CSV table of C-alpha atoms and ligand atoms in Angstrom, one decimal:
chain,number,residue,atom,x,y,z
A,222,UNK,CA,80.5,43.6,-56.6
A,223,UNK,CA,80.1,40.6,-54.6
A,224,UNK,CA,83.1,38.6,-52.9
A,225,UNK,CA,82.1,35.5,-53.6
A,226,UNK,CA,82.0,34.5,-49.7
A,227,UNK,CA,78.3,33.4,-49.6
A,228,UNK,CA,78.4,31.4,-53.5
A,229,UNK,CA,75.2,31.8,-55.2
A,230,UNK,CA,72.9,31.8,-52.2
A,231,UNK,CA,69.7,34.1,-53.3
A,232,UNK,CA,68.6,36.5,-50.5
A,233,UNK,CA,66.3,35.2,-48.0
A,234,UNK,CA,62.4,35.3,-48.4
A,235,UNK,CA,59.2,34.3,-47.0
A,236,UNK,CA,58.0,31.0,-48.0
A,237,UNK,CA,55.3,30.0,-45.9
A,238,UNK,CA,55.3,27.5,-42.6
A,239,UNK,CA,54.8,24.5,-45.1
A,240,UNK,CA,58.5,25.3,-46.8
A,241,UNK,CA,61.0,22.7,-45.7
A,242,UNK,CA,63.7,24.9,-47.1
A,243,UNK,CA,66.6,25.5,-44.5
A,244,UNK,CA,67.3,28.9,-46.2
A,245,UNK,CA,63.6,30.8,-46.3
A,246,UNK,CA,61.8,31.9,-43.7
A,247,UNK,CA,58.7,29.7,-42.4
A,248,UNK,CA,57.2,32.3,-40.0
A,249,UNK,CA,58.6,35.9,-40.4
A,250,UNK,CA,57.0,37.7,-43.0
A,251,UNK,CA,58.3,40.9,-42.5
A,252,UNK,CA,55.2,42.9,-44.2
A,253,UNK,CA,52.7,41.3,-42.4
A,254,UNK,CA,51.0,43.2,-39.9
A,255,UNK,CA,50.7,42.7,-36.0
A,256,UNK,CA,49.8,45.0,-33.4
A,257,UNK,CA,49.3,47.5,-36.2
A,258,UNK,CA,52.8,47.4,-37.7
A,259,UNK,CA,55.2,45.7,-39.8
A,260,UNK,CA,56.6,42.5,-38.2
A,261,UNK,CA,60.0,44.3,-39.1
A,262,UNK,CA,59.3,47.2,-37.4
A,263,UNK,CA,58.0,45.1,-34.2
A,264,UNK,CA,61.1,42.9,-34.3
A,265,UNK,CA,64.0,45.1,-35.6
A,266,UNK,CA,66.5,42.8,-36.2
A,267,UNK,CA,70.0,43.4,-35.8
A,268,UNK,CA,73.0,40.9,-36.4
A,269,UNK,CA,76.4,41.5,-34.5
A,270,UNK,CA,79.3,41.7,-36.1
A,271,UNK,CA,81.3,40.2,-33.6
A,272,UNK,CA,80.0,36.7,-33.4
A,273,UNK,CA,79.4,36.4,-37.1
A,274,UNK,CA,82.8,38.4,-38.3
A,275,UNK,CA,85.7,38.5,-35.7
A,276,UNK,CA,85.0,35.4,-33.5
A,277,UNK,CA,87.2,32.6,-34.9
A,278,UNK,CA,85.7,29.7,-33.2
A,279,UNK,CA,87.8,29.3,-30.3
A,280,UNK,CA,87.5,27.6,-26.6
A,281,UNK,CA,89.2,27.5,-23.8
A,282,UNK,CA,90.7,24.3,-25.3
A,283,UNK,CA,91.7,25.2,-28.7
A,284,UNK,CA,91.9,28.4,-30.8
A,285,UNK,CA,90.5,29.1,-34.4
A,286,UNK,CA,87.9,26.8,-36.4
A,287,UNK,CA,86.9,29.1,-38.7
A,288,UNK,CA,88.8,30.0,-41.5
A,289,UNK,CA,87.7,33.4,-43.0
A,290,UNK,CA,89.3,35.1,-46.2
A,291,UNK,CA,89.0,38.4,-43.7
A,292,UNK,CA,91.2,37.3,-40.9
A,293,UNK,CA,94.3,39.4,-40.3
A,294,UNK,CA,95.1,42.8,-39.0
A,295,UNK,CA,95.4,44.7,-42.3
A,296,UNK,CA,93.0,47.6,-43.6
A,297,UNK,CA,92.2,45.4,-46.3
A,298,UNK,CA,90.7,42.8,-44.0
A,299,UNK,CA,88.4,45.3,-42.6
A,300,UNK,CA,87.5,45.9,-45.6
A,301,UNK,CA,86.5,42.4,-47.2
A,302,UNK,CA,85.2,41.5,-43.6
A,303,UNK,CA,82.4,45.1,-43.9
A,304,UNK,CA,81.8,43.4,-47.4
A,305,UNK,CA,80.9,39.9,-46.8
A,306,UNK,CA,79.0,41.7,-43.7
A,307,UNK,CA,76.6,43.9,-45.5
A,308,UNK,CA,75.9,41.0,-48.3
A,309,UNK,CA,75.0,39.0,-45.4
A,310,UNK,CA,72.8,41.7,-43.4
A,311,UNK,CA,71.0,42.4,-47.5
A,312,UNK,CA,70.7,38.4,-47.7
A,313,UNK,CA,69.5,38.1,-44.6
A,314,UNK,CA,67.0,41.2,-45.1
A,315,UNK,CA,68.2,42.0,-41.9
A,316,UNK,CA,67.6,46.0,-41.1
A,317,UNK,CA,70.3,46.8,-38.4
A,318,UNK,CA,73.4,45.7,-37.1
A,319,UNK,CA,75.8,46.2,-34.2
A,320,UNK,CA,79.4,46.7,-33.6
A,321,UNK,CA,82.0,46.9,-31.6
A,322,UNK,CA,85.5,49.5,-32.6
A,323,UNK,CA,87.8,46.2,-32.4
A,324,UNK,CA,85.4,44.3,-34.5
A,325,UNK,CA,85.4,46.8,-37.2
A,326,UNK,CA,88.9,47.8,-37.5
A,327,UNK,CA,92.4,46.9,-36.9
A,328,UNK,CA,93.9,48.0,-33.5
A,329,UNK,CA,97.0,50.6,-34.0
A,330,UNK,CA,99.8,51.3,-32.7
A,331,UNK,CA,98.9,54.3,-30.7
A,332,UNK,CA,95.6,55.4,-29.7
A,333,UNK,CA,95.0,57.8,-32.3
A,334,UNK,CA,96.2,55.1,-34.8
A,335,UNK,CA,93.2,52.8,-33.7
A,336,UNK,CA,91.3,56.0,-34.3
A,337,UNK,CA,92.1,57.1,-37.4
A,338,UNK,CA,91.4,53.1,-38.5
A,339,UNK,CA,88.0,53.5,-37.1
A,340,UNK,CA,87.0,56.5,-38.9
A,341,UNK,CA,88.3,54.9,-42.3
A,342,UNK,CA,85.7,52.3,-41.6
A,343,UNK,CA,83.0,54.6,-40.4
A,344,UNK,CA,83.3,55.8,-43.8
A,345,UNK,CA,82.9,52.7,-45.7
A,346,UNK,CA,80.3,51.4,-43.6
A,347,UNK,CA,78.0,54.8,-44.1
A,348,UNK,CA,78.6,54.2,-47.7
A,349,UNK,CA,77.0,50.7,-47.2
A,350,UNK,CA,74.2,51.8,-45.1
A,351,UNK,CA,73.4,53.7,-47.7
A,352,UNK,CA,73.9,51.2,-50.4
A,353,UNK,CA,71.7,49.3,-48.9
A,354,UNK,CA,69.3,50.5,-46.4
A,355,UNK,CA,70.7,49.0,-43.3
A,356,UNK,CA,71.1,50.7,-40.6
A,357,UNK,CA,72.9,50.9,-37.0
A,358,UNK,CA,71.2,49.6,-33.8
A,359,UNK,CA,74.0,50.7,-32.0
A,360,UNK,CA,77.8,51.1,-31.6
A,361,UNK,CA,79.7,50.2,-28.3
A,362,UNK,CA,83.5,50.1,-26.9
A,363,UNK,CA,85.4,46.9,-26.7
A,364,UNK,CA,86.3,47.7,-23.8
A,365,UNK,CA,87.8,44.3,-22.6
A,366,UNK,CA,89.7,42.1,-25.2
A,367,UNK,CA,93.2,44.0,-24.9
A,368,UNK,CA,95.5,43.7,-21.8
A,369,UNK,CA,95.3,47.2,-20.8
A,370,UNK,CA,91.6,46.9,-19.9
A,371,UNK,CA,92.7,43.5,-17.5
A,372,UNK,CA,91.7,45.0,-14.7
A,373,UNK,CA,88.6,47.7,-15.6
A,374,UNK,CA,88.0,50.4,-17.7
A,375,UNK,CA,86.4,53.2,-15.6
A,376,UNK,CA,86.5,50.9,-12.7
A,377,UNK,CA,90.5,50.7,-13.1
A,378,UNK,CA,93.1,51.3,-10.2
A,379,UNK,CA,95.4,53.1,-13.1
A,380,UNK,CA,93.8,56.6,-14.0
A,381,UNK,CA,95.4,56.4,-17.3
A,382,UNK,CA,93.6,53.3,-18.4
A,383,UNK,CA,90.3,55.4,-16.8
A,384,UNK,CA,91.6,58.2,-19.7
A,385,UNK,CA,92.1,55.9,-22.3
A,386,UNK,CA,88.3,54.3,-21.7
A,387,UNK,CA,87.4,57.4,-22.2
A,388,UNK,CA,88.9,58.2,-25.1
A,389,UNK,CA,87.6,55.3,-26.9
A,390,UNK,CA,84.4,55.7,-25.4
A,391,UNK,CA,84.0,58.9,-27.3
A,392,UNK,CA,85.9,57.9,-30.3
A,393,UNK,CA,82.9,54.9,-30.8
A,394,UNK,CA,80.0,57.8,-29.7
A,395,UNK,CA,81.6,59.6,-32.7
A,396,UNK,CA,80.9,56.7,-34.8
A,397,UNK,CA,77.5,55.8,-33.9
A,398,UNK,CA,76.4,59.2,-34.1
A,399,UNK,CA,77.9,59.1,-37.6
A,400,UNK,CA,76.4,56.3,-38.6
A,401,UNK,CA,73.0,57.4,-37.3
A,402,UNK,CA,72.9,54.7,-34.4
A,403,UNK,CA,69.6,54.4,-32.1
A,404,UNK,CA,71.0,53.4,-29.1
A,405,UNK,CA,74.8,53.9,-27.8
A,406,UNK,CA,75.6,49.9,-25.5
A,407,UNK,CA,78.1,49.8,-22.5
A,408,UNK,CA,78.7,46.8,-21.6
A,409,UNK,CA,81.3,46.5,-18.5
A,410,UNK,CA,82.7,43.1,-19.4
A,411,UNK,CA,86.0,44.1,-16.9
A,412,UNK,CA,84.3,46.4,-14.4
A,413,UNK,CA,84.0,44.2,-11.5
A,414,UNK,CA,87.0,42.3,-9.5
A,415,UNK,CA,88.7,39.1,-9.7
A,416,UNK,CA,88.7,39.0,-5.5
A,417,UNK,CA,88.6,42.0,-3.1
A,418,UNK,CA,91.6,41.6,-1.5
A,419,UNK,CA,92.8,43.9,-3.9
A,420,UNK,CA,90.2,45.9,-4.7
A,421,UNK,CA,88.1,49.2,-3.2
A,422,UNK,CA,84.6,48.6,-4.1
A,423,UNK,CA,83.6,51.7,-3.0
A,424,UNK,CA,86.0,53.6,-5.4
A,425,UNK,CA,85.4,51.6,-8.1
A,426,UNK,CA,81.7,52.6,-7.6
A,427,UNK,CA,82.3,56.1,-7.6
A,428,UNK,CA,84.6,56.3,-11.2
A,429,UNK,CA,81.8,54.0,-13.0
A,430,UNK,CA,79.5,56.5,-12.0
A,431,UNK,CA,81.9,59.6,-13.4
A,432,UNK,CA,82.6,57.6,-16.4
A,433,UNK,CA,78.7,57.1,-17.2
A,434,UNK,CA,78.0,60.9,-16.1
A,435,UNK,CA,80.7,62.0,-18.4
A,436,UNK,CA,79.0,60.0,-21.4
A,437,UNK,CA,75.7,61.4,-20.8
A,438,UNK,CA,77.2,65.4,-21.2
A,439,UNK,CA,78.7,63.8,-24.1
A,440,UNK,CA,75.5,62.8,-25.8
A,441,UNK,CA,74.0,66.1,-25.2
A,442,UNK,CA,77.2,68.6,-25.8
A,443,UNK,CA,77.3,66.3,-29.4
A,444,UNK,CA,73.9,66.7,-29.6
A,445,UNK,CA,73.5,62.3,-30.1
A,446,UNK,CA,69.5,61.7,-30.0
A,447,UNK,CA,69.6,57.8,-29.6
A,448,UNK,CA,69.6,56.2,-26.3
A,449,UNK,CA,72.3,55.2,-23.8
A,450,UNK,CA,72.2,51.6,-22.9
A,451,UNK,CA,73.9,49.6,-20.1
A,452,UNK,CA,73.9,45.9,-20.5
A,453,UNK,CA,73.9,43.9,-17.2
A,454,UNK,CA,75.8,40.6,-16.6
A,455,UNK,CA,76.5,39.2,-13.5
A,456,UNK,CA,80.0,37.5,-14.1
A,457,UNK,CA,82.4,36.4,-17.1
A,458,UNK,CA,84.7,37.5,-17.9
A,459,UNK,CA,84.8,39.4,-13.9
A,460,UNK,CA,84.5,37.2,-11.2
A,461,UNK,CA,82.0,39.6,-10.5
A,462,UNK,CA,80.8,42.3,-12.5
A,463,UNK,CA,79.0,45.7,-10.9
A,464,UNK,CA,76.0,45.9,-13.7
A,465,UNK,CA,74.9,42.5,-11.9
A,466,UNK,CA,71.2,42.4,-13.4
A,467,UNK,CA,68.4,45.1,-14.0
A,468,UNK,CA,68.0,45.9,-10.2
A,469,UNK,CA,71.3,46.3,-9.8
A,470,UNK,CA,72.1,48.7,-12.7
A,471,UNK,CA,68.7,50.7,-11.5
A,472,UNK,CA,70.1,51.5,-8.2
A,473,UNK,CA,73.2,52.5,-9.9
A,474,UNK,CA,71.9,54.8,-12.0
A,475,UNK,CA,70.0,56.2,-9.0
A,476,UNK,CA,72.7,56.6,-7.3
A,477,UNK,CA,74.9,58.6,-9.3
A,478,UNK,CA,71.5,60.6,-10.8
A,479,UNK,CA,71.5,59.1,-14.0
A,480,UNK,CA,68.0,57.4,-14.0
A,481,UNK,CA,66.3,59.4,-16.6
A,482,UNK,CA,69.3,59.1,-18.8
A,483,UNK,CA,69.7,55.9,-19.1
A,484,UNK,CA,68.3,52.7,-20.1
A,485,UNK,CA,69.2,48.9,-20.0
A,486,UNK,CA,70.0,46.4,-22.9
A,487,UNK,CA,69.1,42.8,-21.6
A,488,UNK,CA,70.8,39.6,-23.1
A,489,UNK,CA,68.3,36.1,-22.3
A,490,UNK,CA,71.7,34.4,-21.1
A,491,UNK,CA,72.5,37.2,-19.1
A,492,UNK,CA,69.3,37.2,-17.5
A,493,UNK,CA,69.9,33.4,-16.9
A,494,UNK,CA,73.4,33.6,-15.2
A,495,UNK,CA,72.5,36.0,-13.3
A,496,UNK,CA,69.6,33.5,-11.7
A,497,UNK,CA,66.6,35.2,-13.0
A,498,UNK,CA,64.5,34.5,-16.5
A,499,UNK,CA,64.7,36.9,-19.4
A,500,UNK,CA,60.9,37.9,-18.5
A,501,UNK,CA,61.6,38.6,-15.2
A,502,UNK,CA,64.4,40.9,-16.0
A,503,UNK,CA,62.1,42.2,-18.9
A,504,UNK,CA,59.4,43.3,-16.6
A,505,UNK,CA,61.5,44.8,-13.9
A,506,UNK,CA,63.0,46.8,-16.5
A,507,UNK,CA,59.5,47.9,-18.2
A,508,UNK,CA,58.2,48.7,-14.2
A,509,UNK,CA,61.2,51.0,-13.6
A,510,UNK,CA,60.7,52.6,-16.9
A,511,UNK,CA,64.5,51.8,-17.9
A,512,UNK,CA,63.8,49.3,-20.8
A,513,UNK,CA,65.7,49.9,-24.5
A,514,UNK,CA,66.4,47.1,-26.3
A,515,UNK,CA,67.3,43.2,-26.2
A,516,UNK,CA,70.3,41.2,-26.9
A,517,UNK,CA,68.7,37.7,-28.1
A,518,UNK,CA,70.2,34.5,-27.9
A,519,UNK,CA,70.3,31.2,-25.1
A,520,UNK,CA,72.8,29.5,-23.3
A,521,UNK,CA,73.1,25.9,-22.3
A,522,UNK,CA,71.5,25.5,-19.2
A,523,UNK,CA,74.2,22.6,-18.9
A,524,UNK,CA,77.4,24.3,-18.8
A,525,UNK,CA,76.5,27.2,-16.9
A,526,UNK,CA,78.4,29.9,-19.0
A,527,UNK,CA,77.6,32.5,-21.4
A,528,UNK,CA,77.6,30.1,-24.9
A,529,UNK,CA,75.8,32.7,-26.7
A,530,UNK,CA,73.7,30.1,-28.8
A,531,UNK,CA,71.0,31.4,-31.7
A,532,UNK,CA,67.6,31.0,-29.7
A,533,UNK,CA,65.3,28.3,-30.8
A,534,UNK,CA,62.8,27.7,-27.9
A,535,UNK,CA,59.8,29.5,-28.9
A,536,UNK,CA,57.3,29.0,-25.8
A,537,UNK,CA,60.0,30.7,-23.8
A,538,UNK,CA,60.8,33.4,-26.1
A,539,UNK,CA,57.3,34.3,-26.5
A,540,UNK,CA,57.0,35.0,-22.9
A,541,UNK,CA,59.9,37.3,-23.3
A,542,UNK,CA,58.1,39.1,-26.0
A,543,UNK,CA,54.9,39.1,-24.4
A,544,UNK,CA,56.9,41.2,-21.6
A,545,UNK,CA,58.6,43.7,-24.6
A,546,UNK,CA,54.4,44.1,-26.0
A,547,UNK,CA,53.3,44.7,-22.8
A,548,UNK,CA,55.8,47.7,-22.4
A,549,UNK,CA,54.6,49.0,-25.6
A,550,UNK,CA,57.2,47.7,-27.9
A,551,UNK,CA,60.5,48.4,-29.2
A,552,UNK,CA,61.1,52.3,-29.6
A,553,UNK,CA,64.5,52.5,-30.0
A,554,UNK,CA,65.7,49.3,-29.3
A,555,UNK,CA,65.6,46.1,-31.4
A,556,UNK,CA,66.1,42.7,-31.2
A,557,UNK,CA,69.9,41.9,-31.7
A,558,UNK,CA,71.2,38.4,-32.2
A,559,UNK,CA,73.8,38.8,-29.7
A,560,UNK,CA,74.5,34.7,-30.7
A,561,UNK,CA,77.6,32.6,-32.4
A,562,UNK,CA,77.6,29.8,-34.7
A,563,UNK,CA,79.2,26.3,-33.0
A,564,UNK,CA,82.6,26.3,-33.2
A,565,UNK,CA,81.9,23.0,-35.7
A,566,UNK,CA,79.4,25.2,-38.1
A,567,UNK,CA,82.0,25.8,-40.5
A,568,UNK,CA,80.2,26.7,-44.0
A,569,UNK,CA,79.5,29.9,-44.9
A,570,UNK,CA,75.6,28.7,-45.3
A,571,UNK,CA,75.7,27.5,-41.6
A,572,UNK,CA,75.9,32.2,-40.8
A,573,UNK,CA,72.4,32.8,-43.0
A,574,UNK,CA,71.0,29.1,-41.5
A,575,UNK,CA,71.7,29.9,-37.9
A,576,UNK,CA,70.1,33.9,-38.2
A,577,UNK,CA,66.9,32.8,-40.6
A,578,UNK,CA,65.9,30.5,-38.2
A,579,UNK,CA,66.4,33.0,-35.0
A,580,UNK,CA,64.5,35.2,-37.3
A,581,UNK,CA,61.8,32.9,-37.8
A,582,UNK,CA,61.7,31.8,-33.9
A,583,UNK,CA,61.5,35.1,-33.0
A,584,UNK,CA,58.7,35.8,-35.4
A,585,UNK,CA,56.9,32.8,-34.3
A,586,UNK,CA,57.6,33.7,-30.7
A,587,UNK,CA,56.4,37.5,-31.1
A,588,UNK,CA,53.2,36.3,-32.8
A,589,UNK,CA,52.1,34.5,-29.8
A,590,UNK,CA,52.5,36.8,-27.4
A,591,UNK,CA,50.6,39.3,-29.6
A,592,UNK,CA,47.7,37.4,-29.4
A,593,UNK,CA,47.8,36.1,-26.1
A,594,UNK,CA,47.9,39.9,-25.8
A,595,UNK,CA,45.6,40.9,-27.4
A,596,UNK,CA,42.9,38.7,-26.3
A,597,UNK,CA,43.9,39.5,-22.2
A,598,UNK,CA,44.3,35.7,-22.4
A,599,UNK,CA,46.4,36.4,-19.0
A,600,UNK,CA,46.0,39.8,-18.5
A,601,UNK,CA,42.7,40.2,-17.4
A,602,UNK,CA,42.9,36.9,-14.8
A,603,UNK,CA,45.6,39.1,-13.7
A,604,UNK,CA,43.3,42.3,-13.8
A,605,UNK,CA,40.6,40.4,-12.0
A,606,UNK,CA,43.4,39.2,-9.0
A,607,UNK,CA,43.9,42.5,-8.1
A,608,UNK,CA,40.7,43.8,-8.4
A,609,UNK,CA,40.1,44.5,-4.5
A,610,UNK,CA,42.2,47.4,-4.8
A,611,UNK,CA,40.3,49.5,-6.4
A,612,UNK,CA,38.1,50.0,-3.7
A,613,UNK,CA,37.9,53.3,-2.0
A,614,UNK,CA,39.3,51.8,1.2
A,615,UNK,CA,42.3,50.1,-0.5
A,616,UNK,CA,43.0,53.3,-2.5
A,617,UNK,CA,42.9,55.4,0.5
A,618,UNK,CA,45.6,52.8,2.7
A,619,UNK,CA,48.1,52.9,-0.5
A,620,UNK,CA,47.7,56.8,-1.1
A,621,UNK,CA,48.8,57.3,2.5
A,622,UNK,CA,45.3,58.5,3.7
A,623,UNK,CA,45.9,55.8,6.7
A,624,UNK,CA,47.7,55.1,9.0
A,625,UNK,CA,48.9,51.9,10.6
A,626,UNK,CA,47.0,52.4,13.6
A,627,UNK,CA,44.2,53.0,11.5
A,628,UNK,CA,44.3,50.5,9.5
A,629,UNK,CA,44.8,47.9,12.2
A,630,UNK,CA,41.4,49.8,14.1
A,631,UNK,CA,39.5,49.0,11.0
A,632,UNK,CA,40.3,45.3,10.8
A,633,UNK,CA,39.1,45.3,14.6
A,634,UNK,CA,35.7,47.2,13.7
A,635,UNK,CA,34.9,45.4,10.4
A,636,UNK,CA,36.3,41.9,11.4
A,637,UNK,CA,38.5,41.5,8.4
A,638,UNK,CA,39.3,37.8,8.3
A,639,UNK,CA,40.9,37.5,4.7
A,640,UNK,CA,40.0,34.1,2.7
A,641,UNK,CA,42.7,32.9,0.4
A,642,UNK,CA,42.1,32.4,-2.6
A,643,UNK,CA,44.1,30.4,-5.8
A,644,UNK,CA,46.6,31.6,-7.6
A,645,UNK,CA,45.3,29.0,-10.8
A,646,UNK,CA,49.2,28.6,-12.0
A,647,UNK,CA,48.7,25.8,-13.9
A,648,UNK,CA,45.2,27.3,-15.2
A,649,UNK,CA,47.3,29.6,-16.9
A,650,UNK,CA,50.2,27.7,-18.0
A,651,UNK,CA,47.7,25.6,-19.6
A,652,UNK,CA,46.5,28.7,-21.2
A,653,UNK,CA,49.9,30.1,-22.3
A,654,UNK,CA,50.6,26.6,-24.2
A,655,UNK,CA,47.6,27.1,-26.1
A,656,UNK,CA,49.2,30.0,-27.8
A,657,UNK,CA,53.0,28.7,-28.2
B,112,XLS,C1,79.0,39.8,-23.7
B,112,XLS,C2,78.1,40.9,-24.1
B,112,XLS,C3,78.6,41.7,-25.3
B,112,XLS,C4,77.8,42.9,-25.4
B,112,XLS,C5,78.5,44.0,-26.2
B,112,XLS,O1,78.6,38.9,-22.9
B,112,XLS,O2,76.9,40.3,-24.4
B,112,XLS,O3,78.6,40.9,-26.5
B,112,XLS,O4,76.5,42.7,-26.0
B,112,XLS,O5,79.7,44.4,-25.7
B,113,NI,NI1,75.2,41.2,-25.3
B,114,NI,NI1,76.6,38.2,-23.6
């Protein structure tokens, strides 16, 4: 039965690029075929249930906006809010979504309260996945909202709170394994310091990496076979936070032996507050063979903060893709709007408006960067400014067949005088805008 929330609004469909209506999709047809698949199973859309279900349109000026029929603290508001969810992710022909525990259900009085709340839900929501098809990108702690997380999680000075983490931790692995989740998320909103004079960095180092360790024997005593993700951020809500960017969370990992294990979720406006584009952390992540999955969305590259805006900048988005297609594609992972409506965007309609057209962005954004890749548009100018290394000589100085001495003989003998030669940037951004 439906609740009414979303009036008589038909499900979603593909009407063509010519449509002018605000509730179809103009771009993703999600049985047409690139690179050899589905555009549904390239993209793998996911909506978050945070943004669209708990957040109630506040600021740091003023609270609520949004007035929900599922706001409260009651089982029965979970339940209308997993409703009016699933008839959105069905209207949206959306095929996964994401969750946090304090999204889902309401907080209890003691932790095995909270617990026993979360498992009701569980329930409900593997009835709906069932229902209808969609399915779980993946689960993740809130492990940041509530005042006993102020100051960390595993990164806490209080041992207890480190315990309680914990606990929840495995209370939302629980879930997702449940649910059949691809990928398990933590993201370390509180794990980082407000200003060192009170904090040991060092230590703080040293329980993250625990925490993560004692995840990853989790995973495998439970026997959970989707993928551990971290999600970097460099700051907010922290001052600063230690999963600064990819780099960061790669020598982390390293660090405390978890390279293998573990794999990164990036978020565009993450990528941006940190001071790097979402390609850049795209390909570092695809080099050090630690990329899962993306968290889609844009900030305003006015205000400097984490607005978590629905993306609609498609030249820069398909450069992001062309980075995910280059890497071989989503295996796992999937593209989740990790993105809220305006705290003015009222109307139920405004939820299915603002994810159609990030569907249909994304869609136009992916199809670009298939066919600049396909047809090596950049990829073999790139090819060709490399080509000198495959010379026996340059193979032989990389392979560690030379030494420097060597090497610096050789210059000497053969009177290497190198000529540079252009990069062709604009060559290629010209060649980029063709596609876009
Ligand atoms: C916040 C993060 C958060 C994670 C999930 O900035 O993006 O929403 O994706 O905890
Ligand atoms: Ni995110
Ligand atoms: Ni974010």
């Amino acid at each position: 039965m439906s609740t009414g929330f979303f009036g008589d609004i038909a499900p979603i469909t593909y009407e063509g690029p010519e449509s002018d209506n605000p509730l179809a999709f103009r771009h993703y047809n999600k049985d047409e075929i690139v690179l050899g698949k589905r555009m549904e199973d390239n993209l793998r859309f996911a909506v978050a249930y945070w943004h669209s279900f708990a957040w109630e349109g506040g600021d740091p000026f003023g609270g609520r906006t949004f007035q929900r029929p599922w706001f409260g603290d009651t089982m029965d508001h979970a339940k209308l809010k997993a409703d009016v969810a699933f008839e959105m992710f069905s209207l949206l022909g959306a095929p996964f979504y994401c969750f946090h525990d304090a999204d889902a259900r309401p907080e209890g009085k003691s932790f095995a309260e909270s617990r026993k709340n979360l498992e009701a839900i569980v329930d409900i929501f593997a009835a709906k996945q069932k229902q209808t098809g969609v399915k779980l990108l993946w689960g993740t702690a809130n492990l940041f909202s509530h005042r006993r997380f102020m100051s960390g999680a595993a990164t806490n000075p209080d041992p207890d709170v480190f315990a309680y983490a914990a606990a929840t931790v495995k209370s939302c692995m629980d879930a997702t394994k449940k649910l059949g989740g691809a990928n398990y998320v933590l993201w370390g909103g509180r794990e980082g310091y407000e200003t060192l004079l009170n904090t040991d960095l060092k230590r703080e180092d040293a329980q993250m990496g625990r925490f993560l360790n004692l995840v990853v024997e989790y995973k495998y005593k439970v026997g959970f076979k989707g993928t551990i993700l971290i999600e970097p951020k460099p700051q907010e809500p922290s001052k600063h936070q230690y999963d600064y960017d990819v780099a960061t969370v790669y020598g982390f990992l390293r660090r405390h032996g978890l390279e293998n294990e573990v794999k990164v979720n990036i978020e565009q406006g993450h990528a941006i507050l940190a001071g790097h584009l979402f390609e850049h952390e795209l390909a570092l992540a695809n080099a050090l063979g630690i990329f899962g999955s993306i968290d889609m969305n844009r900030n305003d590259y006015q205000s400097g903060w984490d607005t978590d805006q629905f993306p609609n900048n498609t030249p820069e988005m398909a450069l992001a893709f062309y980075e995910v297609i280059k890497g071989g594609g989503f295996r796992n992972g999937g593209t989740n709007f990790d993105a809220k409506l305006r705290r003015q965007s009222l109307d139920p309609e405004d939820l299915l408006i603002a994810h159609a057209g990030g569907m249909d962005t994304c869609a136009r954004a992916f199809k670009a960067a298939a066919k600049l890749y396909e047809d090596k548009a950049l990829s073999a100018r790139v090819e060709e400014r490399y080509a000198g290394w495959k010379s026996a000589e340059a193979k032989a100085m990389l392979s560690g067949k030379r030494s420097l001495a060597e090497i610096a003989e050789r210059v000497e003998k053969k009177s290497i005088n190198p000529e540079p030669r252009s990069g062709k940037q604009e060559l290629l951004e010209n060649i980029v805008n063709r596609y876009v």
